[in-house]
PDB file of C-alpha atoms in Angstrom:
ATOM      1  CA  UNK Q   1     -31.500  10.971  18.389  1.00  0.00           C
ATOM      2  CA  UNK Q   2     -34.954  10.399  16.846  1.00  0.00           C
ATOM      3  CA  UNK Q   3     -36.384  12.720  19.499  1.00  0.00           C
ATOM      4  CA  UNK Q   4     -34.113  15.503  18.312  1.00  0.00           C
ATOM      5  CA  UNK Q   5     -34.952  14.731  14.690  1.00  0.00           C
ATOM      6  CA  UNK Q   6     -38.744  14.560  14.984  1.00  0.00           C
ATOM      7  CA  UNK Q   7     -39.523  16.146  18.364  1.00  0.00           C
ATOM      8  CA  UNK Q   8     -41.583  19.335  18.663  1.00  0.00           C
ATOM      9  CA  UNK Q   9     -38.566  21.494  19.533  1.00  0.00           C
ATOM     10  CA  UNK Q  10     -36.199  20.367  16.805  1.00  0.00           C
ATOM     11  CA  UNK Q  11     -33.523  22.568  18.278  1.00  0.00           C
ATOM     12  CA  UNK Q  12     -30.910  21.212  15.909  1.00  0.00           C
ATOM     13  CA  UNK Q  13     -33.261  21.233  12.902  1.00  0.00           C
ATOM     14  CA  UNK Q  14     -31.960  17.877  11.718  1.00  0.00           C
ATOM     15  CA  UNK Q  15     -34.733  17.160   9.214  1.00  0.00           C
ATOM     16  CA  UNK Q  16     -36.959  19.124   6.919  1.00  0.00           C
ATOM     17  CA  UNK Q  17     -39.831  17.781   4.802  1.00  0.00           C
ATOM     18  CA  UNK Q  18     -39.426  17.769   1.035  1.00  0.00           C
ATOM     19  CA  UNK Q  19     -42.060  18.816  -1.506  1.00  0.00           C
ATOM     20  CA  UNK Q  20     -44.087  15.658  -0.812  1.00  0.00           C
ATOM     21  CA  UNK Q  21     -43.985  16.149   2.938  1.00  0.00           C
ATOM     22  CA  UNK Q  22     -41.500  13.267   3.349  1.00  0.00           C
ATOM     23  CA  UNK Q  23     -38.482  13.329   5.646  1.00  0.00           C
ATOM     24  CA  UNK Q  24     -35.127  12.223   4.212  1.00  0.00           C
ATOM     25  CA  UNK Q  25     -33.104  10.707   7.032  1.00  0.00           C
ATOM     26  CA  UNK Q  26     -29.861   9.922   5.253  1.00  0.00           C
ATOM     27  CA  UNK Q  27     -28.896   9.384   1.678  1.00  0.00           C
ATOM     28  CA  UNK Q  28     -28.317   5.705   0.901  1.00  0.00           C
ATOM     29  CA  UNK Q  29     -30.452   4.238   3.728  1.00  0.00           C
ATOM     30  CA  UNK Q  30     -33.338   2.269   2.277  1.00  0.00           C
ATOM     31  CA  UNK Q  31     -36.834   2.327   3.711  1.00  0.00           C
ATOM     32  CA  UNK Q  32     -36.740  -1.409   4.528  1.00  0.00           C
ATOM     33  CA  UNK Q  33     -33.537  -1.095   6.519  1.00  0.00           C
ATOM     34  CA  UNK Q  34     -34.787   1.978   8.347  1.00  0.00           C
ATOM     35  CA  UNK Q  35     -38.077   0.278   9.182  1.00  0.00           C
ATOM     36  CA  UNK Q  36     -36.102  -2.625  10.657  1.00  0.00           C
ATOM     37  CA  UNK Q  37     -33.951  -0.286  12.747  1.00  0.00           C
ATOM     38  CA  UNK Q  38     -37.058   1.390  14.215  1.00  0.00           C
ATOM     39  CA  UNK Q  39     -37.700  -1.803  16.192  1.00  0.00           C
ATOM     40  CA  UNK Q  40     -34.686  -0.968  18.319  1.00  0.00           C
ATOM     41  CA  UNK Q  41     -36.472   2.066  19.793  1.00  0.00           C
ATOM     42  CA  UNK Q  42     -39.419  -0.137  20.742  1.00  0.00           C
ATOM     43  CA  UNK Q  43     -37.801  -3.336  22.012  1.00  0.00           C
ATOM     44  CA  UNK Q  44     -34.070  -2.574  22.222  1.00  0.00           C
ATOM     45  CA  UNK Q  45     -33.368  -5.367  19.710  1.00  0.00           C
ATOM     46  CA  UNK Q  46     -33.156  -5.336  15.914  1.00  0.00           C
ATOM     47  CA  UNK Q  47     -34.564  -8.458  14.252  1.00  0.00           C
ATOM     48  CA  UNK Q  48     -33.010  -8.492  10.804  1.00  0.00           C
ATOM     49  CA  UNK Q  49     -35.278 -10.211   8.260  1.00  0.00           C
ATOM     50  CA  UNK Q  50     -34.000 -12.215   5.300  1.00  0.00           C
ATOM     51  CA  UNK Q  51     -32.946 -10.146   2.316  1.00  0.00           C
ATOM     52  CA  UNK Q  52     -31.416  -7.248   4.252  1.00  0.00           C
ATOM     53  CA  UNK Q  53     -27.691  -6.791   3.850  1.00  0.00           C
ATOM     54  CA  UNK Q  54     -25.820  -6.954   7.138  1.00  0.00           C
ATOM     55  CA  UNK Q  55     -23.211  -4.368   5.984  1.00  0.00           C
ATOM     56  CA  UNK Q  56     -26.045  -1.963   5.096  1.00  0.00           C
ATOM     57  CA  UNK Q  57     -27.616  -2.568   8.488  1.00  0.00           C
ATOM     58  CA  UNK Q  58     -24.250  -1.949  10.093  1.00  0.00           C
ATOM     59  CA  UNK Q  59     -23.824   1.390   8.300  1.00  0.00           C
ATOM     60  CA  UNK Q  60     -27.313   2.450   9.376  1.00  0.00           C
ATOM     61  CA  UNK Q  61     -26.605   1.564  13.006  1.00  0.00           C
ATOM     62  CA  UNK Q  62     -23.375   3.545  12.905  1.00  0.00           C
ATOM     63  CA  UNK Q  63     -25.219   6.563  11.485  1.00  0.00           C
ATOM     64  CA  UNK Q  64     -27.973   6.379  14.109  1.00  0.00           C
ATOM     65  CA  UNK Q  65     -25.474   5.744  16.943  1.00  0.00           C
ATOM     66  CA  UNK Q  66     -26.881   2.274  17.704  1.00  0.00           C
ATOM     67  CA  UNK Q  67     -24.519  -0.232  19.270  1.00  0.00           C
ATOM     68  CA  UNK Q  68     -23.908  -3.049  16.788  1.00  0.00           C
ATOM     69  CA  UNK Q  69     -23.312  -6.291  18.697  1.00  0.00           C
ATOM     70  CA  UNK Q  70     -24.820  -9.722  19.237  1.00  0.00           C
ATOM     71  CA  UNK Q  71     -27.096  -8.481  22.029  1.00  0.00           C
ATOM     72  CA  UNK Q  72     -28.607  -5.845  19.732  1.00  0.00           C
ATOM     73  CA  UNK Q  73     -28.714  -7.597  16.330  1.00  0.00           C
ATOM     74  CA  UNK Q  74     -30.643 -10.841  15.828  1.00  0.00           C
ATOM     75  CA  UNK Q  75     -30.583 -12.401  12.363  1.00  0.00           C
ATOM     76  CA  UNK Q  76     -30.697 -15.748  10.595  1.00  0.00           C
ATOM     77  CA  UNK Q  77     -27.438 -15.219   8.677  1.00  0.00           C
ATOM     78  CA  UNK Q  78     -24.921 -15.805  11.454  1.00  0.00           C
ATOM     79  CA  UNK Q  79     -22.006 -15.869   9.017  1.00  0.00           C
ATOM     80  CA  UNK Q  80     -22.578 -12.270   7.913  1.00  0.00           C
ATOM     81  CA  UNK Q  81     -23.160 -11.083  11.481  1.00  0.00           C
ATOM     82  CA  UNK Q  82     -20.039 -12.789  12.809  1.00  0.00           C
ATOM     83  CA  UNK Q  83     -18.046 -11.363   9.913  1.00  0.00           C
ATOM     84  CA  UNK Q  84     -18.956  -7.814  10.955  1.00  0.00           C
ATOM     85  CA  UNK Q  85     -18.228  -8.601  14.600  1.00  0.00           C
ATOM     86  CA  UNK Q  86     -14.863 -10.097  13.602  1.00  0.00           C
ATOM     87  CA  UNK Q  87     -13.997  -6.910  11.730  1.00  0.00           C
ATOM     88  CA  UNK Q  88     -14.674  -4.904  14.890  1.00  0.00           C
ATOM     89  CA  UNK Q  89     -12.611  -7.285  16.983  1.00  0.00           C
ATOM     90  CA  UNK Q  90      -9.754  -7.341  14.458  1.00  0.00           C
ATOM     91  CA  UNK Q  91      -9.671  -3.541  14.365  1.00  0.00           C
ATOM     92  CA  UNK Q  92      -9.333  -3.285  18.149  1.00  0.00           C
ATOM     93  CA  UNK Q  93      -6.876  -6.188  18.323  1.00  0.00           C
ATOM     94  CA  UNK Q  94      -4.571  -4.803  15.661  1.00  0.00           C
ATOM     95  CA  UNK Q  95      -4.610  -1.396  17.347  1.00  0.00           C
ATOM     96  CA  UNK Q  96      -3.151  -3.160  20.370  1.00  0.00           C
ATOM     97  CA  UNK Q  97      -0.586  -5.093  18.316  1.00  0.00           C
ATOM     98  CA  UNK Q  98       0.421  -1.915  16.511  1.00  0.00           C
ATOM     99  CA  UNK Q  99       1.217   0.017  19.677  1.00  0.00           C
ATOM    100  CA  UNK Q 100       2.748  -2.920  21.540  1.00  0.00           C
ATOM    101  CA  UNK Q 101       4.784  -4.716  18.862  1.00  0.00           C
ATOM    102  CA  UNK Q 102       5.045  -2.857  15.561  1.00  0.00           C
ATOM    103  CA  UNK Q 103       5.534   0.821  16.474  1.00  0.00           C
ATOM    104  CA  UNK Q 104       8.733   0.182  18.532  1.00  0.00           C
ATOM    105  CA  UNK Q 105      10.325  -1.467  15.482  1.00  0.00           C
ATOM    106  CA  UNK Q 106       9.260   1.434  13.253  1.00  0.00           C
ATOM    107  CA  UNK Q 107      10.710   3.924  15.734  1.00  0.00           C
ATOM    108  CA  UNK Q 108      14.013   2.019  15.664  1.00  0.00           C
ATOM    109  CA  UNK Q 109      14.101   2.306  11.876  1.00  0.00           C
ATOM    110  CA  UNK Q 110      13.232   6.013  12.030  1.00  0.00           C
ATOM    111  CA  UNK Q 111      16.113   6.678  14.442  1.00  0.00           C
ATOM    112  CA  UNK Q 112      18.472   5.297  11.805  1.00  0.00           C
ATOM    113  CA  UNK Q 113      17.174   7.770   9.251  1.00  0.00           C
ATOM    114  CA  UNK Q 114      15.049   5.265   7.367  1.00  0.00           C
ATOM    115  CA  UNK Q 115      11.585   6.240   6.123  1.00  0.00           C
ATOM    116  CA  UNK Q 116      10.111   2.815   5.465  1.00  0.00           C
ATOM    117  CA  UNK Q 117      10.051  -0.502   7.232  1.00  0.00           C
ATOM    118  CA  UNK Q 118       9.710  -4.142   6.202  1.00  0.00           C
ATOM    119  CA  UNK Q 119       8.779  -6.453   9.085  1.00  0.00           C
ATOM    120  CA  UNK Q 120       8.639 -10.248   8.907  1.00  0.00           C
ATOM    121  CA  UNK Q 121       6.456 -11.895  11.556  1.00  0.00           C
ATOM    122  CA  UNK Q 122       7.893 -15.183  12.826  1.00  0.00           C
ATOM    123  CA  UNK Q 123       6.454 -17.528  15.418  1.00  0.00           C
ATOM    124  CA  UNK Q 124       7.930 -17.797  18.888  1.00  0.00           C
ATOM    125  CA  UNK Q 125       9.345 -21.231  17.977  1.00  0.00           C
ATOM    126  CA  UNK Q 126      11.091 -20.156  14.759  1.00  0.00           C
ATOM    127  CA  UNK Q 127      14.893 -20.181  14.830  1.00  0.00           C
ATOM    128  CA  UNK Q 128      16.976 -18.089  12.416  1.00  0.00           C
ATOM    129  CA  UNK Q 129      20.530 -19.418  12.003  1.00  0.00           C
ATOM    130  CA  UNK Q 130      22.382 -17.870   9.085  1.00  0.00           C
ATOM    131  CA  UNK Q 131      25.874 -18.912   8.048  1.00  0.00           C
ATOM    132  CA  UNK Q 132      28.208 -15.909   8.194  1.00  0.00           C
ATOM    133  CA  UNK Q 133      30.319 -17.253   5.339  1.00  0.00           C
ATOM    134  CA  UNK Q 134      27.290 -18.115   3.193  1.00  0.00           C
ATOM    135  CA  UNK Q 135      24.496 -15.641   4.001  1.00  0.00           C
ATOM    136  CA  UNK Q 136      21.125 -15.773   2.159  1.00  0.00           C
ATOM    137  CA  UNK Q 137      20.567 -13.705  -1.004  1.00  0.00           C
ATOM    138  CA  UNK Q 138      20.798  -9.950  -0.739  1.00  0.00           C
ATOM    139  CA  UNK Q 139      17.788  -8.112   0.635  1.00  0.00           C
ATOM    140  CA  UNK Q 140      16.834 -10.334   3.515  1.00  0.00           C
ATOM    141  CA  UNK Q 141      19.231  -8.585   5.896  1.00  0.00           C
ATOM    142  CA  UNK Q 142      17.245  -5.362   5.605  1.00  0.00           C
ATOM    143  CA  UNK Q 143      14.064  -6.950   6.967  1.00  0.00           C
ATOM    144  CA  UNK Q 144      13.128  -6.517  10.606  1.00  0.00           C
ATOM    145  CA  UNK Q 145      12.155  -9.658  12.485  1.00  0.00           C
ATOM    146  CA  UNK Q 146       9.231  -9.760  14.909  1.00  0.00           C
ATOM    147  CA  UNK Q 147       8.732 -12.900  16.968  1.00  0.00           C
ATOM    148  CA  UNK Q 148       5.052 -13.149  17.832  1.00  0.00           C
ATOM    149  CA  UNK Q 149       2.913 -16.252  17.421  1.00  0.00           C
ATOM    150  CA  UNK Q 150      -0.261 -14.309  18.224  1.00  0.00           C
ATOM    151  CA  UNK Q 151       0.370 -11.771  15.458  1.00  0.00           C
ATOM    152  CA  UNK Q 152       1.277 -14.644  13.128  1.00  0.00           C
ATOM    153  CA  UNK Q 153      -2.108 -16.257  13.812  1.00  0.00           C
ATOM    154  CA  UNK Q 154      -3.833 -12.898  13.369  1.00  0.00           C
ATOM    155  CA  UNK Q 155      -2.418 -12.448   9.858  1.00  0.00           C
ATOM    156  CA  UNK Q 156      -3.427 -15.962   8.878  1.00  0.00           C
ATOM    157  CA  UNK Q 157      -6.816 -14.576   7.763  1.00  0.00           C
ATOM    158  CA  UNK Q 158      -6.921 -12.390   4.692  1.00  0.00           C
ATOM    159  CA  UNK Q 159      -9.826 -10.382   6.187  1.00  0.00           C
ATOM    160  CA  UNK Q 160      -7.611  -9.469   9.149  1.00  0.00           C
ATOM    161  CA  UNK Q 161      -4.895  -8.309   6.774  1.00  0.00           C
ATOM    162  CA  UNK Q 162      -7.436  -6.041   5.070  1.00  0.00           C
ATOM    163  CA  UNK Q 163      -8.457  -4.619   8.437  1.00  0.00           C
ATOM    164  CA  UNK Q 164      -4.795  -4.043   9.326  1.00  0.00           C
ATOM    165  CA  UNK Q 165      -4.290  -2.097   6.092  1.00  0.00           C
ATOM    166  CA  UNK Q 166      -7.259   0.090   6.987  1.00  0.00           C
ATOM    167  CA  UNK Q 167      -5.832   0.790  10.446  1.00  0.00           C
ATOM    168  CA  UNK Q 168      -2.410   1.694   9.044  1.00  0.00           C
ATOM    169  CA  UNK Q 169      -3.987   4.039   6.497  1.00  0.00           C
ATOM    170  CA  UNK Q 170      -5.970   5.698   9.289  1.00  0.00           C
ATOM    171  CA  UNK Q 171      -2.665   6.295  11.095  1.00  0.00           C
ATOM    172  CA  UNK Q 172      -1.227   8.149   8.081  1.00  0.00           C
ATOM    173  CA  UNK Q 173       1.122   5.483   6.693  1.00  0.00           C
ATOM    174  CA  UNK Q 174       1.560   4.920   2.948  1.00  0.00           C
ATOM    175  CA  UNK Q 175       2.659   2.223   0.480  1.00  0.00           C
ATOM    176  CA  UNK Q 176       1.238  -0.459   2.756  1.00  0.00           C
ATOM    177  CA  UNK Q 177       1.757  -4.085   1.773  1.00  0.00           C
ATOM    178  CA  UNK Q 178       0.702  -7.027   3.931  1.00  0.00           C
ATOM    179  CA  UNK Q 179       1.004 -10.599   2.719  1.00  0.00           C
ATOM    180  CA  UNK Q 180       2.829 -13.909   3.009  1.00  0.00           C
ATOM    181  CA  UNK Q 181       6.393 -14.484   1.806  1.00  0.00           C
ATOM    182  CA  UNK Q 182       9.197 -16.990   2.178  1.00  0.00           C
ATOM    183  CA  UNK Q 183      11.856 -16.191   4.762  1.00  0.00           C
ATOM    184  CA  UNK Q 184      15.205 -18.066   5.109  1.00  0.00           C
ATOM    185  CA  UNK Q 185      15.779 -19.615   8.508  1.00  0.00           C
ATOM    186  CA  UNK Q 186      18.796 -21.909   8.237  1.00  0.00           C
ATOM    187  CA  UNK Q 187      21.290 -23.241   5.693  1.00  0.00           C
ATOM    188  CA  UNK Q 188      20.549 -26.643   4.214  1.00  0.00           C
ATOM    189  CA  UNK Q 189      23.572 -27.266   1.988  1.00  0.00           C
ATOM    190  CA  UNK Q 190      26.185 -25.642  -0.213  1.00  0.00           C
ATOM    191  CA  UNK Q 191      26.580 -26.669  -3.847  1.00  0.00           C
ATOM    192  CA  UNK Q 192      29.861 -26.325  -5.696  1.00  0.00           C
ATOM    193  CA  UNK Q 193      29.471 -24.984  -9.200  1.00  0.00           C
ATOM    194  CA  UNK Q 194      32.002 -25.324 -12.036  1.00  0.00           C
ATOM    195  CA  UNK Q 195      34.697 -22.741 -11.694  1.00  0.00           C
ATOM    196  CA  UNK Q 196      34.830 -22.902  -7.904  1.00  0.00           C
ATOM    197  CA  UNK Q 197      31.673 -20.819  -7.352  1.00  0.00           C
ATOM    198  CA  UNK Q 198      29.546 -21.838  -4.357  1.00  0.00           C
ATOM    199  CA  UNK Q 199      25.755 -21.755  -4.243  1.00  0.00           C
ATOM    200  CA  UNK Q 200      24.078 -21.845  -0.840  1.00  0.00           C
ATOM    201  CA  UNK Q 201      20.587 -23.309  -0.367  1.00  0.00           C
ATOM    202  CA  UNK Q 202      18.502 -22.140   2.599  1.00  0.00           C
ATOM    203  CA  UNK Q 203      15.372 -23.523   4.183  1.00  0.00           C
ATOM    204  CA  UNK Q 204      12.456 -21.099   3.705  1.00  0.00           C
ATOM    205  CA  UNK Q 205       9.280 -20.826   5.772  1.00  0.00           C
ATOM    206  CA  UNK Q 206       6.117 -18.994   4.743  1.00  0.00           C
ATOM    207  CA  UNK Q 207       5.526 -16.118   7.145  1.00  0.00           C
ATOM    208  CA  UNK Q 208       3.497 -12.872   7.142  1.00  0.00           C
ATOM    209  CA  UNK Q 209       5.173  -9.566   6.407  1.00  0.00           C
ATOM    210  CA  UNK Q 210       4.239  -5.897   6.786  1.00  0.00           C
ATOM    211  CA  UNK Q 211       5.719  -3.100   4.712  1.00  0.00           C
ATOM    212  CA  UNK Q 212       4.874   0.558   5.112  1.00  0.00           C
ATOM    213  CA  UNK Q 213       6.338   4.003   4.500  1.00  0.00           C
ATOM    214  CA  UNK Q 214       6.084   7.402   6.175  1.00  0.00           C
ATOM    215  CA  UNK Q 215       8.107   9.321   3.580  1.00  0.00           C
ATOM    216  CA  UNK Q 216       6.574  12.700   2.747  1.00  0.00           C
ATOM    217  CA  UNK Q 217       8.406  13.420  -0.511  1.00  0.00           C
ATOM    218  CA  UNK Q 218       8.435   9.891  -1.915  1.00  0.00           C
ATOM    219  CA  UNK Q 219       7.903  11.065  -5.487  1.00  0.00           C
ATOM    220  CA  UNK Q 220      10.867  13.434  -5.391  1.00  0.00           C
ATOM    221  CA  UNK Q 221      13.173  10.864  -3.815  1.00  0.00           C
ATOM    222  CA  UNK Q 222      12.803   8.559  -6.806  1.00  0.00           C
ATOM    223  CA  UNK Q 223      12.884  11.328  -9.451  1.00  0.00           C
ATOM    224  CA  UNK Q 224      16.131  12.253 -11.174  1.00  0.00           C
ATOM    225  CA  UNK Q 225      16.150  15.727 -12.710  1.00  0.00           C
ATOM    226  CA  UNK Q 226      18.384  15.692 -15.778  1.00  0.00           C
ATOM    227  CA  UNK Q 227      19.133  19.323 -16.674  1.00  0.00           C
ATOM    228  CA  UNK Q 228      20.388  20.176 -20.150  1.00  0.00           C
ATOM    229  CA  UNK Q 229      23.618  22.105 -19.478  1.00  0.00           C
ATOM    230  CA  UNK Q 230      25.623  23.463 -22.396  1.00  0.00           C
ATOM    231  CA  UNK Q 231      28.960  21.718 -22.464  1.00  0.00           C
ATOM    232  CA  UNK Q 232      32.106  23.856 -22.476  1.00  0.00           C
ATOM    233  CA  UNK Q 233      34.472  20.951 -22.934  1.00  0.00           C
ATOM    234  CA  UNK Q 234      36.758  20.766 -25.984  1.00  0.00           C
ATOM    235  CA  UNK Q 235      37.122  17.815 -28.272  1.00  0.00           C
ATOM    236  CA  UNK Q 236      40.873  18.300 -28.465  1.00  0.00           C
ATOM    237  CA  UNK Q 237      42.118  18.364 -24.888  1.00  0.00           C
ATOM    238  CA  UNK Q 238      45.548  19.590 -25.978  1.00  0.00           C
ATOM    239  CA  UNK Q 239      44.186  22.902 -27.270  1.00  0.00           C
ATOM    240  CA  UNK Q 240      44.730  26.004 -25.145  1.00  0.00           C
ATOM    241  CA  UNK Q 241      41.772  28.071 -23.952  1.00  0.00           C
ATOM    242  CA  UNK Q 242      43.114  31.151 -25.800  1.00  0.00           C
ATOM    243  CA  UNK Q 243      43.627  29.205 -28.999  1.00  0.00           C
ATOM    244  CA  UNK Q 244      40.169  27.634 -28.713  1.00  0.00           C
ATOM    245  CA  UNK Q 245      38.520  31.068 -28.492  1.00  0.00           C
ATOM    246  CA  UNK Q 246      40.247  32.198 -31.707  1.00  0.00           C
ATOM    247  CA  UNK Q 247      39.375  29.069 -33.581  1.00  0.00           C
ATOM    248  CA  UNK Q 248      36.594  29.345 -36.102  1.00  0.00           C
ATOM    249  CA  UNK Q 249      34.061  26.629 -35.636  1.00  0.00           C
ATOM    250  CA  UNK Q 250      33.401  24.933 -38.930  1.00  0.00           C
ATOM    251  CA  UNK Q 251      29.802  23.847 -39.252  1.00  0.00           C
ATOM    252  CA  UNK Q 252      29.066  20.319 -40.322  1.00  0.00           C
ATOM    253  CA  UNK Q 253      27.812  19.986 -43.887  1.00  0.00           C
ATOM    254  CA  UNK Q 254      24.066  19.494 -44.037  1.00  0.00           C
ATOM    255  CA  UNK Q 255      22.939  15.918 -44.303  1.00  0.00           C
ATOM    256  CA  UNK Q 256      20.933  15.212 -47.421  1.00  0.00           C
ATOM    257  CA  UNK Q 257      18.478  12.372 -47.458  1.00  0.00           C
ATOM    258  CA  UNK Q 258      18.728   9.916 -50.350  1.00  0.00           C
ATOM    259  CA  UNK Q 259      15.094  10.566 -51.255  1.00  0.00           C
ATOM    260  CA  UNK Q 260      15.791  14.309 -51.483  1.00  0.00           C
ATOM    261  CA  UNK Q 261      18.584  13.639 -53.939  1.00  0.00           C
ATOM    262  CA  UNK Q 262      16.314  11.650 -56.213  1.00  0.00           C
ATOM    263  CA  UNK Q 263      13.656  14.380 -56.175  1.00  0.00           C
ATOM    264  CA  UNK Q 264      16.117  17.216 -56.931  1.00  0.00           C
ATOM    265  CA  UNK Q 265      16.374  18.622 -60.500  1.00  0.00           C
ATOM    266  CA  UNK Q 266      19.192  17.374 -62.701  1.00  0.00           C
ATOM    267  CA  UNK Q 267      20.896  20.758 -62.611  1.00  0.00           C
ATOM    268  CA  UNK Q 268      21.196  20.583 -58.796  1.00  0.00           C
ATOM    269  CA  UNK Q 269      22.450  17.010 -58.639  1.00  0.00           C
ATOM    270  CA  UNK Q 270      26.074  16.104 -58.251  1.00  0.00           C
ATOM    271  CA  UNK Q 271      27.541  14.199 -61.197  1.00  0.00           C
ATOM    272  CA  UNK Q 272      28.507  11.398 -58.813  1.00  0.00           C
ATOM    273  CA  UNK Q 273      24.806  10.932 -57.951  1.00  0.00           C
ATOM    274  CA  UNK Q 274      23.679  10.556 -61.599  1.00  0.00           C
ATOM    275  CA  UNK Q 275      22.819   7.073 -62.654  1.00  0.00           C
ATOM    276  CA  UNK Q 276      25.085   5.343 -65.128  1.00  0.00           C
TER     277      UNK Q 276
END
């Protein structure tokens, strides 16, 4: 790529010198980072010195089409380097989980005419045993259940949940929520309240959930258009239509504010309004 940018042919005319004779490679790439990346074209390895941001180095490598991995990048801050590598791995891993586990559930919801999906991720060892006579509170029955211990472990890290949101946005989904919530698994006991009312208590486990939507007209679905239509109904339902047409509508007397009465001249005031 540098050969095409600075070679004698410059067939693609990637770079042009500015007024000072300097070449601007890319906006936002600092000279220190670029100088560090130049080592790759000499030795095949980038030795990242202290003080250089690993995310900035990552963006520069992506722009210059340099493979960003442990064999290419050598730095003292292993935490930052492993964080970037984990983001790459999480992106590829969730792509696999999405196609293998999540999309079939979303397709099942779409075939029922639904345009959103709420999936609760349980472990392979979780057991859901609801009492038919005393089910859990309303709302839980609309959630889809996905048994997958590997996806459960994946969502344990908040960074992985952020990566999953990015992947779902790239796939065109909207209203994405990924987090941890309580899910009822089995009934513990039933309490009898005064008046004969029963209150069921369930055992809840904290499990990850995914919620997303693919509705195109989401704003219109939740909007109610109240149109002002002139009413033709009659106050007296016993009146005939013909009689109602001949009736003269008596206007209501104008309402006079008390302050207006006090400000009016004495000649215009009603005798009942005059002070004693």
